[in-house]
Amino acid sequence: MSGRVGDLSKEQAEKLAQFRENLKDILQEKHTDHYLLRFLRARNFNLKKSEEMIRKCIDWRIKNKMSTFIQDNPLPEAIDKYWPRGQSGVDKEGNLIEITNIGSVDPRGVIYSLKSSEREKVFIYLIEIMYYNAKKNSEKQGRYIEGLTIILDVDGLGPSILWKPFISLFNEMMVVMEQYYPETVKRVFITRPPAMFPLAYSLVKPFLHEDTKKKVKVLKSSSNWQATLLKYIDADQLPKHWGGTMVDPDGDPRCPSKLVLGGKVPESYYMKDQLFEEETLTKIVINSGGTKLLKYEVRVPESAVRYVFKTDEGDITFSIYKRKKSGDEKEWLMEEKSVNCHIIPVDGEIEAKELGFYVFCFENTSKMKSKTLSYQIDVVEPDEESLEKLAEGDNEK
């Protein structure tokens, strides 16, 4: 039995009745069997865990005034224009199709265009509007529709997606969705994953429930990925760019009249309030005229190294090179350059596809002053499960 209305075992039906009885002090008319079963399924019909989850959810919705959240917290203009999202239609089961062209997102532009106080609200809004649209879809069809079919197009995904402040915020969004919007996603298609995908998935995966992971299907560019989408979605409900027949009135196959496609956020939207936690950084002193070499070994192919650093005063000369395990030959990945980073830190990511030692070189060219360097450098490796998830796409041929 699926644990859904009309498909319950005797034991599941009894637990639903007991669940409703246990919650009679807080339940309202809108808390239908469909609604309650979402929480029961999310916790495998464990009454204690399901009750704890739904009570927290109802308290959270009251605390955050979710009944008017969308109206009270409109998206900032930069996010409204440049965060990729939108609905193209419904799949063959009637689930709303949400398309997110995540490969075109500008992580730094998104973060830098938001005040600290806005960040959590923006991502709650993006989840709530999907949930709201799914409910409107049910009303339009005159029947309860279980959830969403999400297409995440990761074509073009680069190292910038690994930027720690963005990943942290994205994971917070995943936690909110798992805790307060359980069982709203029917399936997730990840299309055209680049080599960077296993790294990004490794960082997000720990925040996903096991049942959610099972709903993720990776469709590689080398596979017949568009045909796979059409097994679940009629062609007239899907933009031509993703294998359907839908186009805009001007013939655009990506349908920007229906979808926000993302892109680079203009710096004119940037806020002065930057996300930076200096207390988490390691501090070292570089004497006048001195050099500090920080060496990191990459042991897994297709890894990446991300970094952030700043000085207490003035500029620093910065470069990156790779050295193979055998020999002294250097391969310069970033030539020497002087950077001013005493006010706003420098951060970035580099791909580390090959094994070896990656060396970060900091030089204090001042002849008079020592400088304190604050930094954090992390090697990010794709885990085995993330690589296997990418390999699954080879079966879709």
Coordinates of C-alpha atoms in Angstrom, one line a residue, residues 10-386:
K10 CA -5.8 -1.7 7.6
E11 CA -2.9 -0.8 9.9
Q12 CA -2.3 2.5 8.1
A13 CA -5.9 3.4 8.3
E14 CA -6.0 2.7 12.0
K15 CA -2.8 4.8 12.5
L16 CA -4.4 7.7 10.5
A17 CA -7.5 7.6 12.8
Q18 CA -5.3 7.5 15.9
F19 CA -3.1 10.3 14.5
R20 CA -6.1 12.5 14.0
E21 CA -7.3 11.8 17.5
N22 CA -3.9 12.6 19.0
L23 CA -3.9 16.0 17.2
K24 CA -7.5 17.1 17.8
D25 CA -6.3 20.0 19.9
I26 CA -4.6 21.7 16.9
L27 CA -6.3 20.4 13.8
Q28 CA -8.4 22.6 11.6
E29 CA -10.7 21.9 8.7
K30 CA -7.8 22.4 6.2
H31 CA -5.9 19.5 7.8
T32 CA -7.4 16.8 5.6
D33 CA -6.4 13.2 5.4
H34 CA -4.2 14.0 2.4
Y35 CA -2.3 16.5 4.6
L36 CA -2.0 14.2 7.6
L37 CA -0.8 11.3 5.5
R38 CA 2.1 13.4 4.2
F39 CA 3.6 13.5 7.7
L40 CA 2.8 9.9 8.4
R41 CA 4.6 8.7 5.3
A42 CA 7.5 11.1 6.0
R43 CA 8.1 9.2 9.2
N44 CA 7.1 5.7 8.0
F45 CA 3.8 5.8 10.0
N46 CA 5.6 6.2 13.3
L47 CA 2.9 8.0 15.3
K48 CA 5.3 9.6 17.8
K49 CA 7.7 11.0 15.2
S50 CA 4.9 12.0 12.9
E51 CA 3.2 13.9 15.7
E52 CA 6.4 15.7 16.7
M53 CA 7.0 16.7 13.1
I54 CA 3.5 18.0 12.3
R55 CA 3.3 20.0 15.6
K56 CA 6.6 21.7 14.8
C57 CA 5.4 22.4 11.3
I58 CA 2.1 24.0 12.5
D59 CA 3.9 26.1 15.1
W60 CA 6.5 27.2 12.5
R61 CA 3.7 28.3 10.1
I62 CA 2.0 30.3 12.8
K63 CA 5.3 31.9 14.0
N64 CA 6.2 32.9 10.4
K65 CA 2.7 34.0 9.5
M66 CA 2.7 31.7 6.6
S67 CA -1.0 32.4 5.7
T68 CA 0.1 35.8 4.4
F69 CA 3.8 35.2 3.9
I70 CA 3.8 35.5 0.1
Q71 CA 2.0 38.8 0.2
D72 CA 4.0 40.2 3.1
N73 CA 7.4 39.2 1.7
P74 CA 7.7 39.9 -2.0
L75 CA 10.9 38.9 -3.7
P76 CA 13.7 41.5 -4.0
E77 CA 14.0 42.6 -7.6
A78 CA 17.3 40.9 -8.2
I79 CA 16.0 37.5 -7.1
D80 CA 12.7 38.0 -8.9
K81 CA 14.6 38.7 -12.2
Y82 CA 17.6 36.3 -11.8
W83 CA 16.7 33.3 -9.7
P84 CA 15.8 30.5 -12.2
R85 CA 12.3 29.0 -11.7
G86 CA 8.9 28.6 -13.2
Q87 CA 6.1 26.1 -14.2
S88 CA 5.6 24.9 -17.8
G89 CA 2.5 22.6 -17.2
V90 CA 1.6 19.3 -15.6
D91 CA 3.0 15.8 -16.0
K92 CA 0.9 12.8 -17.1
E93 CA -0.3 12.2 -13.6
G94 CA -1.3 15.9 -13.2
N95 CA 1.6 17.0 -11.0
L96 CA 2.8 20.5 -11.6
I97 CA 6.1 20.7 -13.4
E98 CA 8.7 23.1 -11.9
I99 CA 11.7 23.8 -14.0
T100 CA 14.8 25.3 -12.4
N101 CA 17.7 26.1 -14.7
I102 CA 20.2 25.8 -11.8
G103 CA 23.2 25.8 -14.1
S104 CA 22.7 29.4 -14.9
V105 CA 22.4 30.6 -11.3
D106 CA 24.9 33.3 -10.1
P107 CA 25.7 32.2 -6.5
R108 CA 27.7 35.3 -5.5
G109 CA 25.3 37.6 -7.3
V110 CA 22.4 36.1 -5.4
I111 CA 24.0 36.3 -2.0
Y112 CA 25.5 39.8 -2.5
S113 CA 22.1 41.2 -3.6
L114 CA 20.4 40.2 -0.4
K115 CA 20.5 41.7 3.1
S116 CA 21.3 39.3 5.8
S117 CA 17.8 39.7 7.1
E118 CA 16.3 38.8 3.7
R119 CA 18.2 35.6 2.9
E120 CA 16.1 33.1 4.9
K121 CA 12.8 34.8 3.9
V122 CA 13.7 34.7 0.2
F123 CA 14.2 30.9 0.2
I124 CA 11.1 30.3 2.3
Y125 CA 9.2 32.3 -0.3
L126 CA 10.6 30.2 -3.2
I127 CA 9.4 27.0 -1.4
E128 CA 6.1 28.5 -0.3
I129 CA 5.2 29.7 -3.8
M130 CA 5.8 26.2 -5.2
Y131 CA 3.6 24.8 -2.6
Y132 CA 1.0 27.4 -3.2
N133 CA 1.1 26.8 -7.0
A134 CA 0.7 23.0 -6.4
K135 CA -2.4 23.6 -4.3
K136 CA -3.8 25.9 -7.1
N137 CA -3.1 23.1 -9.6
S138 CA -5.2 20.7 -7.4
E139 CA -8.1 23.3 -7.3
K140 CA -7.9 23.8 -11.1
Q141 CA -8.1 20.0 -11.8
G142 CA -10.8 19.5 -9.2
R143 CA -8.9 16.7 -7.5
Y144 CA -6.0 16.4 -5.0
I145 CA -2.7 16.2 -6.8
E146 CA 0.1 14.7 -4.7
G147 CA 3.1 16.9 -5.5
L148 CA 5.6 18.4 -7.9
T149 CA 7.7 17.1 -10.7
I150 CA 10.9 19.1 -10.6
I151 CA 13.4 19.4 -13.5
L152 CA 16.8 20.7 -12.3
D153 CA 18.9 21.6 -15.4
V154 CA 22.5 21.7 -14.2
D155 CA 24.0 22.2 -17.7
G156 CA 26.8 24.8 -17.3
L157 CA 27.3 24.2 -13.6
G158 CA 30.8 25.4 -12.6
P159 CA 33.0 25.7 -9.5
S160 CA 31.3 28.8 -8.4
I161 CA 28.3 26.7 -7.2
L162 CA 30.6 25.3 -4.5
W163 CA 30.9 28.7 -2.8
K164 CA 30.4 28.0 0.9
P165 CA 27.9 30.8 1.8
F166 CA 25.7 29.8 -1.2
I167 CA 25.9 26.1 -0.4
S168 CA 25.1 26.8 3.3
L169 CA 22.0 28.8 2.4
F170 CA 20.9 26.3 -0.2
N171 CA 21.1 23.5 2.4
E172 CA 19.1 25.6 4.8
M173 CA 16.5 25.7 2.1
M174 CA 16.6 21.9 1.8
V175 CA 16.2 21.5 5.5
V176 CA 13.1 23.8 5.6
M177 CA 11.6 21.9 2.7
E178 CA 12.2 18.5 4.3
Q179 CA 10.9 19.5 7.7
Y180 CA 7.9 21.7 6.9
Y181 CA 6.9 20.6 3.4
P182 CA 7.2 16.8 3.5
E183 CA 6.1 14.6 0.7
T184 CA 5.4 17.5 -1.7
V185 CA 7.9 16.3 -4.3
K186 CA 6.8 13.5 -6.6
R187 CA 10.1 13.1 -8.5
V188 CA 13.2 15.1 -9.4
F189 CA 15.0 14.9 -12.8
I190 CA 18.5 16.3 -12.9
T191 CA 19.4 16.9 -16.5
R192 CA 22.7 17.2 -18.3
P193 CA 25.0 17.0 -15.3
P194 CA 28.6 18.2 -15.9
A195 CA 31.7 16.7 -14.2
M196 CA 31.1 19.2 -11.3
F197 CA 27.8 17.6 -10.4
P198 CA 29.0 14.9 -8.0
L199 CA 30.9 17.5 -5.9
A200 CA 27.8 19.7 -5.6
Y201 CA 25.6 16.8 -4.9
S202 CA 28.0 15.6 -2.2
L203 CA 27.5 18.9 -0.3
V204 CA 23.7 18.8 -0.6
K205 CA 23.0 15.1 -0.1
P206 CA 23.5 15.0 3.7
F207 CA 20.5 17.4 4.1
L208 CA 18.1 15.2 2.1
H209 CA 15.9 12.6 3.6
E210 CA 16.5 9.0 2.3
D211 CA 13.1 8.9 0.6
T212 CA 13.9 12.2 -1.2
K213 CA 17.1 10.8 -2.5
K214 CA 15.2 7.8 -4.0
K215 CA 13.1 10.3 -6.0
V216 CA 16.1 11.8 -7.8
K217 CA 16.9 10.6 -11.3
V218 CA 20.0 11.8 -13.1
L219 CA 19.8 12.1 -16.9
K220 CA 23.1 12.6 -18.5
S221 CA 23.7 14.5 -21.7
S222 CA 25.1 11.4 -23.3
S223 CA 21.8 9.6 -22.7
N224 CA 18.4 9.9 -24.3
W225 CA 17.4 12.2 -21.5
Q226 CA 14.7 14.2 -23.4
A227 CA 13.0 10.9 -24.3
T228 CA 13.0 9.9 -20.6
L229 CA 11.3 13.2 -19.7
L230 CA 8.6 12.5 -22.3
K231 CA 7.8 9.1 -20.6
Y232 CA 6.4 11.2 -17.7
I233 CA 5.4 14.5 -19.4
D234 CA 3.4 15.1 -22.6
A235 CA 5.3 17.0 -25.2
D236 CA 2.9 20.0 -25.2
Q237 CA 3.5 20.5 -21.4
L238 CA 7.3 20.8 -21.8
P239 CA 9.4 23.5 -23.5
K240 CA 11.1 22.4 -26.7
H241 CA 14.5 23.1 -25.1
W242 CA 13.9 20.2 -22.7
G243 CA 12.4 17.8 -25.4
G244 CA 8.8 19.0 -25.7
T245 CA 7.0 21.0 -28.3
M246 CA 6.2 24.2 -26.3
V247 CA 7.7 27.5 -27.6
D248 CA 7.1 31.1 -26.8
P249 CA 5.1 33.2 -29.3
D250 CA 8.4 34.4 -30.8
G251 CA 9.6 30.8 -31.2
D252 CA 12.0 30.8 -28.2
P253 CA 12.3 27.1 -27.2
R254 CA 13.2 27.9 -23.6
C255 CA 9.9 29.7 -23.0
P256 CA 11.1 32.8 -21.0
S257 CA 7.5 34.0 -20.9
K258 CA 6.8 31.1 -18.5
L259 CA 10.2 30.6 -16.9
V260 CA 12.8 32.8 -15.3
L261 CA 16.0 31.5 -16.9
G262 CA 18.5 33.1 -14.4
G263 CA 21.8 34.6 -15.4
K264 CA 24.5 37.0 -14.1
V265 CA 23.1 39.4 -11.4
P266 CA 24.2 43.0 -12.2
E267 CA 26.5 44.5 -9.5
S268 CA 24.1 47.4 -9.3
Y269 CA 22.0 45.2 -7.1
Y270 CA 24.8 44.3 -4.6
M271 CA 24.4 45.2 -1.0
K272 CA 27.2 46.4 1.3
D273 CA 26.2 43.8 3.9
Q274 CA 28.4 40.8 2.9
L275 CA 28.2 37.3 4.4
F276 CA 31.5 36.6 6.0
E277 CA 32.4 34.8 9.3
E278 CA 36.0 35.8 10.1
E279 CA 36.0 34.0 13.4
T280 CA 36.0 30.6 11.5
L281 CA 39.3 31.4 9.7
T282 CA 42.8 30.3 10.5
K283 CA 45.2 33.3 11.2
I284 CA 48.9 33.4 10.4
V285 CA 51.5 36.2 10.4
I286 CA 53.6 36.8 7.2
N287 CA 56.7 38.8 7.9
S288 CA 57.7 41.7 5.7
G289 CA 59.1 40.4 2.4
G290 CA 58.0 36.9 3.5
T291 CA 56.1 34.1 1.7
K292 CA 53.8 31.5 3.0
L293 CA 53.0 28.3 1.0
L294 CA 49.9 26.3 1.9
K295 CA 49.8 22.8 0.4
Y296 CA 46.7 20.6 0.0
E297 CA 46.7 17.1 -1.4
V298 CA 43.9 16.0 -3.8
R299 CA 43.4 12.3 -3.5
V300 CA 40.2 11.9 -5.5
P301 CA 39.8 12.8 -9.2
E302 CA 37.3 15.5 -10.2
S303 CA 37.6 17.3 -6.8
A304 CA 37.7 21.0 -6.2
V305 CA 39.4 23.4 -3.8
R306 CA 37.6 26.4 -2.4
Y307 CA 39.2 29.3 -0.6
V308 CA 38.5 32.5 1.2
F309 CA 41.1 34.9 2.7
K310 CA 41.7 38.4 3.9
T311 CA 44.4 40.5 5.5
D312 CA 44.3 42.8 8.5
E313 CA 45.9 45.6 6.5
G314 CA 46.8 46.3 2.8
D315 CA 47.3 44.0 -0.1
I316 CA 48.8 40.5 -0.5
T317 CA 50.3 38.8 -3.6
F318 CA 48.4 35.6 -4.3
S319 CA 48.9 32.7 -6.7
I320 CA 48.0 29.0 -7.1
Y321 CA 49.9 26.2 -8.7
K322 CA 49.7 22.4 -8.9
R323 CA 52.6 20.1 -8.3
K324 CA 52.5 16.4 -9.1
K325 CA 53.5 13.9 -6.5
S326 CA 56.6 13.0 -8.5
G327 CA 58.9 15.8 -9.6
D328 CA 59.1 19.5 -9.0
E329 CA 57.3 20.6 -12.1
K330 CA 54.7 23.4 -11.4
E331 CA 51.5 23.9 -13.3
W332 CA 50.3 27.4 -12.7
L333 CA 46.5 27.6 -12.1
M334 CA 46.5 31.2 -11.2
E335 CA 49.4 33.6 -11.9
E336 CA 50.7 36.0 -9.3
K337 CA 48.6 39.0 -8.7
S338 CA 48.3 41.6 -6.0
V339 CA 44.8 41.7 -4.3
N340 CA 43.4 44.2 -1.8
C341 CA 41.5 42.1 0.7
H342 CA 41.6 43.9 4.0
I343 CA 38.0 45.2 3.7
I344 CA 36.2 42.6 1.5
P345 CA 37.7 39.1 1.5
V346 CA 38.8 37.3 -1.6
D347 CA 37.0 33.9 -2.2
G348 CA 36.8 31.4 -5.1
E349 CA 37.0 27.9 -6.2
I350 CA 39.3 25.9 -8.6
E351 CA 38.7 22.6 -10.2
A352 CA 41.1 19.9 -9.1
K353 CA 40.4 17.2 -11.6
E354 CA 43.8 15.6 -11.3
L355 CA 45.6 14.1 -8.3
G356 CA 48.5 16.0 -6.8
F357 CA 49.4 18.8 -4.5
Y358 CA 47.7 22.2 -4.9
V359 CA 49.8 25.0 -3.5
F360 CA 48.4 28.4 -2.4
C361 CA 51.2 31.0 -2.3
F362 CA 50.8 34.2 -0.3
E363 CA 53.6 36.8 -0.4
N364 CA 53.9 40.0 1.7
T365 CA 55.7 42.4 -0.6
S366 CA 55.8 45.1 2.1
K367 CA 59.4 46.1 3.1
M368 CA 58.2 47.5 6.4
K369 CA 55.2 45.7 7.9
S370 CA 54.2 42.2 8.8
K371 CA 50.6 41.2 7.8
T372 CA 48.1 38.9 9.4
L373 CA 46.4 36.6 6.9
S374 CA 43.1 35.0 7.8
Y375 CA 42.1 32.1 5.6
Q376 CA 40.1 28.9 5.1
I377 CA 40.9 26.4 2.3
D378 CA 39.0 23.2 1.8
V379 CA 39.4 20.3 -0.6
V380 CA 35.9 19.2 -1.7
E381 CA 35.7 15.5 -2.9
P382 CA 32.8 13.8 -4.6
D383 CA 31.7 10.8 -2.4
E384 CA 31.1 7.4 -3.9
E385 CA 27.3 7.7 -3.7
S386 CA 27.3 11.0 -5.6

